[in-house]
Tab-separated table of C-alpha atoms in Angstrom:
chain	number	residue	atom	x	y	z
A	12	MET	CA	10.325	-11.940	-59.617
A	13	VAL	CA	12.175	-12.393	-56.292
A	14	PRO	CA	13.373	-8.751	-56.080
A	15	GLN	CA	9.811	-7.609	-56.746
A	16	VAL	CA	8.461	-9.841	-53.933
A	17	ILE	CA	11.095	-8.559	-51.514
A	18	GLY	CA	10.318	-4.990	-52.533
A	19	ASN	CA	6.587	-5.547	-51.970
A	20	LEU	CA	7.205	-7.062	-48.526
A	21	ILE	CA	9.473	-4.169	-47.537
A	22	PHE	CA	6.817	-1.687	-48.668
A	23	ILE	CA	4.101	-3.466	-46.632
A	24	PHE	CA	6.257	-3.546	-43.497
A	25	LEU	CA	7.113	0.139	-43.933
A	26	ILE	CA	3.398	1.000	-43.947
A	27	VAL	CA	2.826	-1.162	-40.847
A	28	PHE	CA	5.735	0.452	-39.002
A	29	ALA	CA	4.567	3.926	-40.052
A	30	ASN	CA	1.206	3.095	-38.500
A	31	GLY	CA	3.044	1.921	-35.385
A	32	PHE	CA	4.959	5.207	-35.233
A	33	PHE	CA	1.768	7.278	-35.099
A	34	VAL	CA	0.244	4.925	-32.509
A	35	VAL	CA	3.365	5.325	-30.346
A	36	ALA	CA	3.154	9.095	-30.743
A	37	GLU	CA	-0.540	9.241	-29.801
A	38	PHE	CA	-0.317	7.104	-26.669
A	39	ALA	CA	2.998	8.588	-25.513
A	40	LEU	CA	1.635	12.146	-25.743
A	41	VAL	CA	-1.471	11.198	-23.782
A	42	LYS	CA	0.464	9.254	-21.124
A	43	VAL	CA	3.495	11.479	-20.516
A	44	ARG	CA	3.331	14.182	-17.828
A	45	MET	CA	4.343	17.734	-18.574
A	46	THR	CA	6.481	17.729	-15.416
A	47	GLN	CA	8.591	14.908	-16.879
A	48	ILE	CA	9.289	16.931	-20.008
A	49	HIS	CA	9.997	20.083	-17.972
A	50	GLU	CA	12.665	18.110	-16.125
A	51	GLN	CA	14.246	17.021	-19.428
A	52	VAL	CA	14.250	20.644	-20.611
A	53	LYS	CA	16.123	21.654	-17.438
A	54	ARG	CA	18.679	18.926	-18.114
A	55	GLY	CA	19.216	20.256	-21.636
A	56	ARG	CA	18.084	17.074	-23.369
A	57	ARG	CA	17.881	17.250	-27.145
A	58	PHE	CA	14.314	17.521	-28.506
A	59	ALA	CA	12.974	18.245	-24.992
A	60	PRO	CA	11.895	21.835	-25.879
A	61	LEU	CA	10.223	20.446	-29.002
A	62	ALA	CA	8.391	17.819	-26.951
A	63	GLN	CA	7.282	20.574	-24.559
A	64	HIS	CA	5.927	22.607	-27.479
A	65	ILE	CA	3.998	19.578	-28.737
A	66	LEU	CA	2.402	18.998	-25.319
A	67	GLU	CA	1.425	22.669	-25.146
A	68	HIS	CA	-0.487	22.173	-28.433
A	69	LEU	CA	-1.706	18.681	-27.669
A	70	ASP	CA	-5.002	18.786	-29.587
A	71	ALA	CA	-3.308	19.733	-32.843
A	72	TYR	CA	-0.646	17.038	-32.587
A	73	LEU	CA	-3.129	14.346	-31.565
A	74	SER	CA	-5.035	15.243	-34.723
A	75	ALA	CA	-1.782	14.800	-36.643
A	76	CYS	CA	-1.396	11.338	-35.089
A	77	GLN	CA	-4.946	10.412	-36.067
A	78	LEU	CA	-4.368	11.645	-39.598
A	79	GLY	CA	-1.171	9.580	-39.834
A	80	ILE	CA	-2.937	6.452	-38.536
A	81	THR	CA	-5.754	6.990	-41.046
A	82	PHE	CA	-3.331	7.446	-43.964
A	83	THR	CA	-1.315	4.330	-43.105
A	84	SER	CA	-4.392	2.170	-42.440
A	85	LEU	CA	-5.944	3.177	-45.751
A	86	GLY	CA	-2.623	2.683	-47.505
A	87	LEU	CA	-2.242	-0.795	-46.049
A	88	GLY	CA	-5.656	-1.796	-47.327
A	89	TRP	CA	-5.462	0.016	-50.650
A	90	VAL	CA	-1.896	-0.873	-51.646
A	91	GLY	CA	-0.769	-3.658	-49.323
A	92	GLU	CA	-3.671	-6.066	-49.897
A	93	PRO	CA	-3.387	-6.137	-53.715
A	94	LEU	CA	0.409	-6.493	-53.514
A	95	LEU	CA	0.222	-9.397	-51.090
A	96	ALA	CA	-2.650	-11.019	-52.973
A	97	GLU	CA	-0.650	-10.851	-56.191
A	98	MET	CA	2.336	-12.427	-54.445
A	99	LEU	CA	0.132	-15.340	-53.309
A	100	ARG	CA	-1.396	-15.992	-56.742
A	101	GLN	CA	1.709	-17.685	-58.130
A	102	PRO	CA	2.030	-20.331	-55.349
A	103	PHE	CA	-1.691	-21.148	-55.652
A	104	TYR	CA	-1.442	-21.261	-59.449
A	105	SER	CA	1.515	-23.663	-59.280
A	106	MET	CA	-0.583	-25.892	-56.971
A	107	GLY	CA	-3.056	-26.359	-59.826
A	108	MET	CA	-5.622	-23.772	-58.740
A	109	ILE	CA	-6.364	-22.283	-62.144
A	110	ASP	CA	-9.925	-21.047	-61.637
A	111	GLU	CA	-9.563	-17.260	-61.555
A	112	GLY	CA	-12.500	-16.681	-59.201
A	113	VAL	CA	-11.377	-19.262	-56.653
A	114	LEU	CA	-7.778	-18.049	-56.943
A	115	HIS	CA	-8.849	-14.461	-56.218
A	116	VAL	CA	-10.957	-15.430	-53.189
A	117	PHE	CA	-8.204	-17.546	-51.612
A	118	SER	CA	-5.441	-14.993	-52.204
A	119	PHE	CA	-7.635	-12.145	-50.927
A	120	ALA	CA	-8.698	-14.030	-47.774
A	121	ILE	CA	-5.168	-15.063	-46.845
A	122	SER	CA	-3.657	-11.645	-47.626
A	123	PHE	CA	-6.423	-9.981	-45.590
A	124	GLY	CA	-5.687	-12.270	-42.630
A	125	ILE	CA	-1.933	-11.694	-42.812
A	126	LEU	CA	-2.291	-7.907	-43.094
A	127	THR	CA	-4.824	-7.800	-40.244
A	128	PHE	CA	-2.445	-9.764	-38.028
A	129	LEU	CA	0.496	-7.494	-38.898
A	130	HIS	CA	-1.616	-4.367	-38.435
A	131	ILE	CA	-2.925	-5.396	-35.004
A	132	THR	CA	0.328	-6.777	-33.580
A	133	LEU	CA	3.084	-4.653	-35.149
A	134	GLY	CA	0.999	-1.608	-36.009
A	135	GLU	CA	-1.226	-1.275	-32.914
A	136	GLN	CA	-0.724	-3.482	-29.849
A	137	ALA	CA	3.071	-3.585	-29.601
A	138	PRO	CA	3.507	0.175	-30.243
A	139	LYS	CA	0.713	0.958	-27.770
A	140	MET	CA	2.336	-1.048	-24.955
A	141	LEU	CA	5.746	0.389	-25.818
A	142	ALA	CA	4.412	3.956	-25.583
A	143	ILE	CA	2.568	3.389	-22.302
A	144	GLN	CA	5.570	1.776	-20.609
A	145	ASN	CA	8.124	4.291	-21.942
A	146	ALA	CA	6.041	7.430	-22.410
A	147	GLU	CA	8.814	9.913	-21.639
A	148	SER	CA	11.485	8.490	-23.951
A	149	ALA	CA	8.892	7.718	-26.648
A	150	THR	CA	7.701	11.335	-26.618
A	151	MET	CA	11.264	12.563	-27.080
A	152	PHE	CA	11.817	10.060	-29.909
A	153	VAL	CA	8.712	10.953	-31.941
A	154	SER	CA	8.795	14.732	-31.404
A	155	PHE	CA	10.937	15.741	-34.414
A	156	PRO	CA	9.369	13.534	-37.135
A	157	LEU	CA	5.887	14.237	-35.747
A	158	GLN	CA	6.426	17.985	-35.967
A	159	LEU	CA	7.718	17.569	-39.533
A	160	PHE	CA	4.561	15.624	-40.453
A	161	TYR	CA	2.432	18.259	-38.710
A	162	ARG	CA	4.001	21.130	-40.666
A	163	ILE	CA	3.491	19.361	-43.991
A	164	PHE	CA	-0.185	18.657	-43.325
A	165	LYS	CA	-0.936	21.665	-41.084
A	166	PRO	CA	-3.687	23.137	-43.295
A	167	LEU	CA	-5.507	19.797	-43.431
A	168	ILE	CA	-5.051	19.193	-39.688
A	169	TRP	CA	-6.339	22.706	-38.890
A	170	THR	CA	-9.402	22.122	-41.075
A	171	LEU	CA	-10.108	18.779	-39.389
A	172	ASN	CA	-9.784	20.354	-35.927
A	173	VAL	CA	-12.158	23.192	-36.788
A	174	CYS	CA	-14.724	20.767	-38.213
A	175	SER	CA	-14.426	18.487	-35.162
A	176	ASN	CA	-14.933	21.405	-32.763
A	177	LEU	CA	-17.967	22.594	-34.728
A	178	ILE	CA	-19.516	19.131	-34.532
A	179	LEU	CA	-18.920	19.056	-30.756
A	180	ARG	CA	-20.577	22.452	-30.336
A	181	VAL	CA	-23.612	21.266	-32.312
A	182	PHE	CA	-24.116	18.670	-29.574
A	183	GLY	CA	-23.526	21.257	-26.835
A	184	ILE	CA	-20.024	20.062	-25.958
A	185	ASN	CA	-17.196	22.558	-25.583
A	186	PRO	CA	-13.697	21.455	-26.624
A	187	VAL	CA	-11.494	20.554	-23.649
A	188	LYS	CA	-8.892	23.128	-22.644
A	189	ARG	CA	-5.474	21.927	-21.481
A	190	SER	CA	-6.066	23.451	-18.035
A	191	GLU	CA	-9.035	21.114	-17.652
A	192	LEU	CA	-6.785	18.104	-18.203
A	193	VAL	CA	-4.800	18.852	-15.030
A	194	HIS	CA	-5.712	16.596	-12.107
A	195	SER	CA	-7.759	18.135	-9.310
A	196	ALA	CA	-6.734	17.694	-5.669
A	197	GLU	CA	-9.455	15.069	-5.222
A	198	GLU	CA	-8.191	13.115	-8.238
A	199	LEU	CA	-4.614	13.284	-6.961
A	200	GLU	CA	-5.748	11.942	-3.579
A	201	MET	CA	-7.500	9.063	-5.353
A	202	MET	CA	-4.286	8.367	-7.276
A	203	VAL	CA	-2.325	8.317	-4.005
A	204	ASP	CA	-4.828	5.888	-2.454
A	205	GLU	CA	-4.640	3.662	-5.530
A	206	GLY	CA	-0.837	3.809	-5.462
A	207	ALA	CA	-0.868	2.625	-1.844
A	208	ARG	CA	-3.390	-0.102	-2.651
A	209	ILE	CA	-1.267	-1.653	-5.400
A	210	GLY	CA	1.983	-1.232	-3.459
A	211	VAL	CA	3.631	1.605	-5.398
A	212	LEU	CA	3.502	3.775	-2.250
A	213	THR	CA	4.117	2.642	1.310
A	214	LYS	CA	1.608	3.383	4.069
A	215	THR	CA	3.921	6.067	5.456
A	216	GLU	CA	4.289	7.716	2.045
A	217	GLN	CA	0.529	7.651	1.551
A	218	GLU	CA	-0.103	9.282	4.932
A	219	LEU	CA	2.565	11.925	4.298
A	220	ILE	CA	1.157	12.905	0.897
A	221	SER	CA	-2.446	12.844	2.154
A	222	SER	CA	-1.534	15.102	5.083
A	223	ILE	CA	-0.159	17.658	2.617
A	224	PHE	CA	-3.521	17.745	0.811
A	225	GLU	CA	-5.310	18.290	4.127
A	226	PHE	CA	-2.766	20.915	5.201
A	227	SER	CA	-4.224	23.775	3.151
A	228	ASN	CA	-7.727	23.239	4.560
A	229	THR	CA	-6.803	22.907	8.244
A	230	THR	CA	-7.400	25.863	10.581
A	231	ALA	CA	-5.478	26.938	13.664
A	232	LYS	CA	-8.448	26.011	15.852
A	233	GLU	CA	-8.239	22.390	14.690
A	234	ILE	CA	-4.634	21.876	15.803
A	235	MET	CA	-4.197	24.341	18.687
A	236	VAL	CA	-3.624	23.398	22.296
A	237	PRO	CA	-6.983	24.419	23.836
A	238	ARG	CA	-7.045	27.016	26.602
A	239	THR	CA	-7.922	24.365	29.196
A	240	GLU	CA	-4.537	22.736	28.533
A	241	VAL	CA	-2.438	25.864	28.062
A	242	ILE	CA	0.266	26.243	30.699
A	243	ALA	CA	0.494	29.997	31.255
A	244	ILE	CA	2.186	32.160	33.893
A	245	ASN	CA	0.543	34.946	35.861
A	246	ILE	CA	2.473	38.204	35.679
A	247	ASN	CA	2.359	38.350	39.484
A	248	THR	CA	3.922	34.901	39.939
A	249	THR	CA	6.757	34.880	42.456
A	250	ARG	CA	10.322	34.384	41.308
A	251	GLU	CA	10.650	30.922	42.862
A	252	LYS	CA	7.253	29.794	41.532
A	253	LEU	CA	8.231	31.016	38.058
A	254	ILE	CA	11.471	29.023	38.070
A	255	GLN	CA	9.700	25.923	39.398
A	256	THR	CA	6.937	26.063	36.759
A	257	VAL	CA	9.287	26.620	33.829
A	258	THR	CA	11.651	23.873	35.030
A	259	GLU	CA	8.899	21.337	35.683
A	260	GLU	CA	6.880	21.883	32.514
A	261	GLY	CA	9.902	21.803	30.205
A	262	TYR	CA	8.490	24.081	27.492
A	263	SER	CA	10.751	26.441	25.554
A	264	ARG	CA	8.077	29.178	25.477
A	265	MET	CA	5.132	29.944	27.754
A	266	PRO	CA	2.418	32.629	27.607
A	267	VAL	CA	2.240	35.270	30.330
A	268	TYR	CA	-1.136	36.726	31.336
A	269	LYS	CA	-2.483	39.453	33.573
A	270	ASP	CA	-5.625	38.860	35.672
A	271	SER	CA	-6.946	36.046	33.403
A	272	ILE	CA	-5.757	33.887	30.539
A	273	ASP	CA	-7.954	35.972	28.216
A	274	ASN	CA	-5.474	38.793	28.729
A	275	ILE	CA	-2.173	37.377	27.485
A	276	ILE	CA	0.438	40.126	27.519
A	277	GLY	CA	3.427	38.291	26.086
A	278	LEU	CA	5.653	35.214	26.111
A	279	ILE	CA	8.510	34.079	28.294
A	280	TYR	CA	11.382	32.168	26.674
A	281	THR	CA	12.988	29.505	28.851
A	282	LYS	CA	16.445	30.361	27.501
A	283	ASP	CA	16.043	33.945	28.744
A	284	LEU	CA	15.250	32.668	32.225
A	285	ILE	CA	18.062	30.093	32.257
A	286	SER	CA	20.620	32.747	31.373
A	287	LEU	CA	19.685	34.555	34.611
A	288	LEU	CA	19.538	31.561	36.974
A	289	GLU	CA	23.006	32.236	38.382
A	290	HIS	CA	21.691	35.611	39.509
A	291	ARG	CA	18.118	34.625	40.307
A	292	ASP	CA	17.740	37.481	42.776
A	293	VAL	CA	17.655	39.962	39.891
A	294	ILE	CA	15.039	38.056	37.855
A	295	VAL	CA	12.032	40.270	37.141
A	296	LEU	CA	9.341	38.651	34.984
A	297	GLN	CA	8.294	41.931	33.370
A	298	ASP	CA	11.847	42.463	32.113
A	299	ILE	CA	12.082	39.202	30.151
A	300	ILE	CA	8.618	39.150	28.558
A	301	ARG	CA	8.645	39.112	24.762
A	302	PRO	CA	5.737	40.203	22.509
A	303	ALA	CA	3.081	37.602	21.677
A	304	TYR	CA	1.659	37.056	18.194
A	305	PHE	CA	-2.140	36.827	17.993
A	306	VAL	CA	-4.106	35.120	15.211
A	307	PRO	CA	-7.823	34.406	14.602
A	308	ASP	CA	-9.003	30.840	15.134
A	309	ALA	CA	-10.158	30.519	11.504
A	310	ILE	CA	-6.742	31.220	9.945
A	311	LYS	CA	-5.464	28.418	7.697
A	312	ILE	CA	-2.314	26.840	9.060
A	313	SER	CA	-0.612	27.152	5.657
A	314	LYS	CA	-0.988	30.934	5.953
A	315	LEU	CA	-0.103	30.893	9.650
A	316	MET	CA	3.143	29.035	8.986
A	317	LYS	CA	4.156	31.675	6.456
A	318	GLU	CA	3.288	34.482	8.897
A	319	LEU	CA	5.263	32.876	11.715
A	320	GLN	CA	8.259	32.530	9.391
A	321	GLU	CA	7.993	36.189	8.371
A	322	GLN	CA	7.652	37.328	11.991
A	323	LYS	CA	10.436	34.949	13.112
A	324	MET	CA	8.053	33.576	15.747
A	325	HIS	CA	7.514	29.995	16.886
A	326	MET	CA	4.255	30.418	18.794
A	327	ALA	CA	0.951	32.196	18.213
A	328	VAL	CA	-1.952	32.870	20.565
A	329	VAL	CA	-5.268	31.858	18.989
A	330	VAL	CA	-8.158	34.211	19.804
A	331	ASP	CA	-11.894	34.055	19.120
A	332	GLU	CA	-14.083	36.756	17.573
A	333	PHE	CA	-14.357	38.547	20.923
A	334	GLY	CA	-10.610	38.598	21.545
A	335	GLY	CA	-10.688	35.867	24.170
A	336	THR	CA	-7.925	33.268	24.272
A	337	GLU	CA	-8.895	29.987	22.624
A	338	GLY	CA	-5.514	28.326	22.771
A	339	ILE	CA	-1.972	28.411	21.455
A	340	VAL	CA	-0.366	26.938	18.363
A	341	THR	CA	3.337	26.442	17.683
A	342	MET	CA	5.385	25.923	14.559
A	343	GLU	CA	5.934	22.366	15.770
A	344	ASP	CA	2.160	21.795	15.877
A	345	ILE	CA	1.908	22.948	12.268
A	346	LEU	CA	4.772	20.745	11.052
A	347	GLU	CA	3.305	17.749	12.869
A	348	GLU	CA	0.238	18.044	10.638
A	349	ILE	CA	2.515	16.986	7.765
A	350	VAL	CA	5.120	14.677	9.251
A	351	GLY	CA	3.351	13.416	12.376
A	352	GLU	CA	4.432	13.716	16.007
A	353	ILE	CA	7.835	15.343	16.548
A	354	HIS	CA	9.789	14.439	19.690
A	355	ASP	CA	13.159	15.630	20.895
A	356	GLU	CA	15.622	13.741	23.083
A	357	TYR	CA	14.026	15.134	26.235
A	358	ASP	CA	10.461	14.125	25.446
A	359	GLU	CA	8.945	11.136	27.194
A	360	VAL	CA	6.992	9.564	24.362
A	361	LEU	CA	3.626	8.229	25.496
A	362	LYS	CA	1.569	5.964	23.286
A	363	ASP	CA	-2.026	7.025	22.726
A	364	ILE	CA	-3.359	3.745	24.128
A	365	GLU	CA	-1.339	0.997	25.798
A	366	GLN	CA	-2.820	-2.217	27.167
A	367	ALA	CA	-2.082	-2.790	30.869
A	368	THR	CA	-1.627	-6.236	32.445
A	369	ASP	CA	-4.758	-5.906	34.608
A	370	GLY	CA	-7.046	-5.488	31.594
A	371	SER	CA	-7.242	-1.699	31.783
A	372	VAL	CA	-5.636	0.701	29.302
A	373	LEU	CA	-3.060	3.444	29.787
A	374	VAL	CA	-4.123	6.501	27.803
A	375	ASN	CA	-2.141	9.588	26.818
A	376	ALA	CA	-4.139	12.468	28.315
A	377	ARG	CA	-3.578	14.490	25.135
A	378	MET	CA	-5.357	11.877	23.051
A	379	ASN	CA	-8.293	13.215	21.071
A	380	ILE	CA	-11.704	12.320	22.555
A	381	LYS	CA	-13.116	11.174	19.206
A	382	ASP	CA	-10.118	8.920	18.525
A	383	PHE	CA	-10.343	7.397	22.010
A	384	ASN	CA	-14.069	6.704	21.642
A	385	GLU	CA	-13.448	4.927	18.335
A	386	LYS	CA	-10.528	2.811	19.591
A	387	TYR	CA	-11.979	1.949	22.993
A	388	SER	CA	-15.686	1.859	22.002
A	389	ALA	CA	-16.351	4.458	24.697
A	390	GLU	CA	-18.950	7.225	24.824
A	391	ILE	CA	-17.137	10.195	26.323
A	392	PRO	CA	-19.130	13.255	25.177
A	393	GLU	CA	-17.481	15.644	22.730
A	394	ASP	CA	-17.656	19.349	23.533
A	395	PRO	CA	-16.390	22.591	21.921
A	396	GLU	CA	-14.654	23.443	25.219
A	397	TYR	CA	-12.235	20.513	25.067
A	398	ASP	CA	-10.711	18.105	22.553
A	399	THR	CA	-8.622	15.772	24.706
A	400	ILE	CA	-8.894	13.430	27.695
A	401	ASN	CA	-7.062	16.039	29.775
A	402	GLY	CA	-9.525	18.768	28.822
A	403	PHE	CA	-12.477	16.466	29.505
A	404	LEU	CA	-11.237	15.654	33.032
A	405	LEU	CA	-10.605	19.321	33.826
A	406	LYS	CA	-14.137	20.096	32.650
A	407	ILE	CA	-15.991	17.433	34.653
A	408	THR	CA	-13.978	17.807	37.862
A	409	GLY	CA	-13.599	21.576	37.867
A	410	HIS	CA	-9.988	21.316	39.031
A	411	ILE	CA	-6.647	19.793	38.070
A	412	PRO	CA	-6.849	16.201	39.354
A	413	GLU	CA	-4.079	15.056	41.657
A	414	LEU	CA	-1.775	12.103	41.074
A	415	ASN	CA	-3.623	8.796	41.718
A	416	GLU	CA	-6.953	10.630	41.948
A	417	GLU	CA	-9.793	8.384	40.796
A	418	ILE	CA	-12.720	9.596	38.710
A	419	SER	CA	-15.770	7.613	37.610
A	420	PHE	CA	-17.813	8.673	34.597
A	421	ASN	CA	-20.667	6.558	33.248
A	422	ASN	CA	-19.136	3.067	32.926
A	423	LEU	CA	-15.499	4.219	33.038
A	424	HIS	CA	-13.143	4.311	36.018
A	425	ILE	CA	-10.270	6.751	35.421
A	426	THR	CA	-7.097	7.021	37.505
A	427	VAL	CA	-4.457	9.727	37.075
A	428	VAL	CA	-1.073	7.974	36.829
A	429	LYS	CA	1.194	10.729	35.471
A	430	LYS	CA	0.917	14.507	35.731
A	431	THR	CA	2.819	17.749	36.017
A	432	GLN	CA	1.847	20.624	38.253
A	433	ARG	CA	-0.642	21.984	35.727
A	434	ARG	CA	-1.523	19.128	33.400
A	435	ILE	CA	-2.474	15.446	33.383
A	436	ARG	CA	-0.109	13.403	31.213
A	437	GLN	CA	-1.419	9.832	31.433
A	438	VAL	CA	-4.457	8.079	32.897
A	439	LYS	CA	-5.494	4.481	33.472
A	440	ILE	CA	-8.997	3.647	32.279
A	441	ARG	CA	-11.006	0.507	32.924
A	442	ARG	CA	-14.632	-0.345	32.372
A	443	ILE	CA	-16.832	-0.550	35.475
A	444	LYS	CA	-18.561	-3.910	35.769
A	445	SER	CA	-22.346	-3.950	36.078
A	446	SER	CA	-22.042	-5.212	39.670
A	447	GLU	CA	-20.146	-2.061	40.705
A	448	SER	CA	-22.087	1.051	41.668
A	449	VAL	CA	-21.828	3.854	39.135
A	450	SER	CA	-22.775	7.503	39.322
A	451	ASP	CA	-22.411	10.107	36.603
A	452	VAL	CA	-19.265	11.664	38.016
A	453	THR	CA	-17.546	10.736	41.262
A	454	THR	CA	-14.099	11.772	42.427
């Protein structure tokens, strides 16, 4: 009697664990990423190629999992319940419960409860959590026995898949292709945002990944230095003026134009000029000009970066549809769209907005107008001709403001506090009180 009871219990637990195996397989296959398995294939892990094959035929193997779960669930009810009920009859009978009907009801109810508990905990919930938390290793573990099961029941699984697809088509639903299971860019961005929200990703990591998504949609016009802020050199500039401008501005490359900035004829590299400084009397601007690379303003920066790499160039001149100069864009500008501002050891790093002790704010003149308006609750008008504070001031004054020059616009009083020969670097801005007289623009 005892060996029979032990045998029955072992049989019941085997069915429960078989059910758990197929549950693990189903949830692991759904949860694991193909990239994880590709990595295991590269490492030469055993069963990794098999796991990859299973993921490439996911629908068929999920059907195999469902068939296995169905078989084991039916088996547990069909075979397990009578076995367990029979095992419980003897204890009830020895307790004096001799009425056959009552004995059957009690043994059935208790065996049903025990089997349901085992099925839910050991056959469903525990395997499900195990698969979700260890999807990669679980997929590798189940791949061989699952493929063996699939091959044995392949005709039945194929028939079930065909019937399922036919039923879907009757309701106007097309079966999902694997390509449709891949996350879209929008979904990936949502996943990144959610990862940052729950703390899996840091703020910096979130911004870095998000900037990569935006990278492919950004155009040269969006990141270029606008023509109003481009420091360019006239081909007729004197030798001393050329050296002074290049030295003061500190750029490694500068455009050279003839007559107007719309006619850029090349670039001058600072290193070429420096190499001749010991013999400055022989410096001729025309002799050290290098070719410029021109691109349309609508070009995507992902494509532009590739072109600059192929051309071994670090700067491009952005032109409009009529061939006029709109601005310049450098490789550094492109990279900053991904990693943020890049500074070398010679750069003086200016914050976008810095609170001054007198209640005013110090503003980087290259700060975007829209960003400044949002942070300072200002109403500086946006215009296609400029994007920055510097461009705005050049537009409204009609000249390059001098150091300490004061400009009033609407309710803002602006003072130039840092500048180079050709460009404003930093301004101080304070709000004009209602008691002070204000005109639209005064300088």
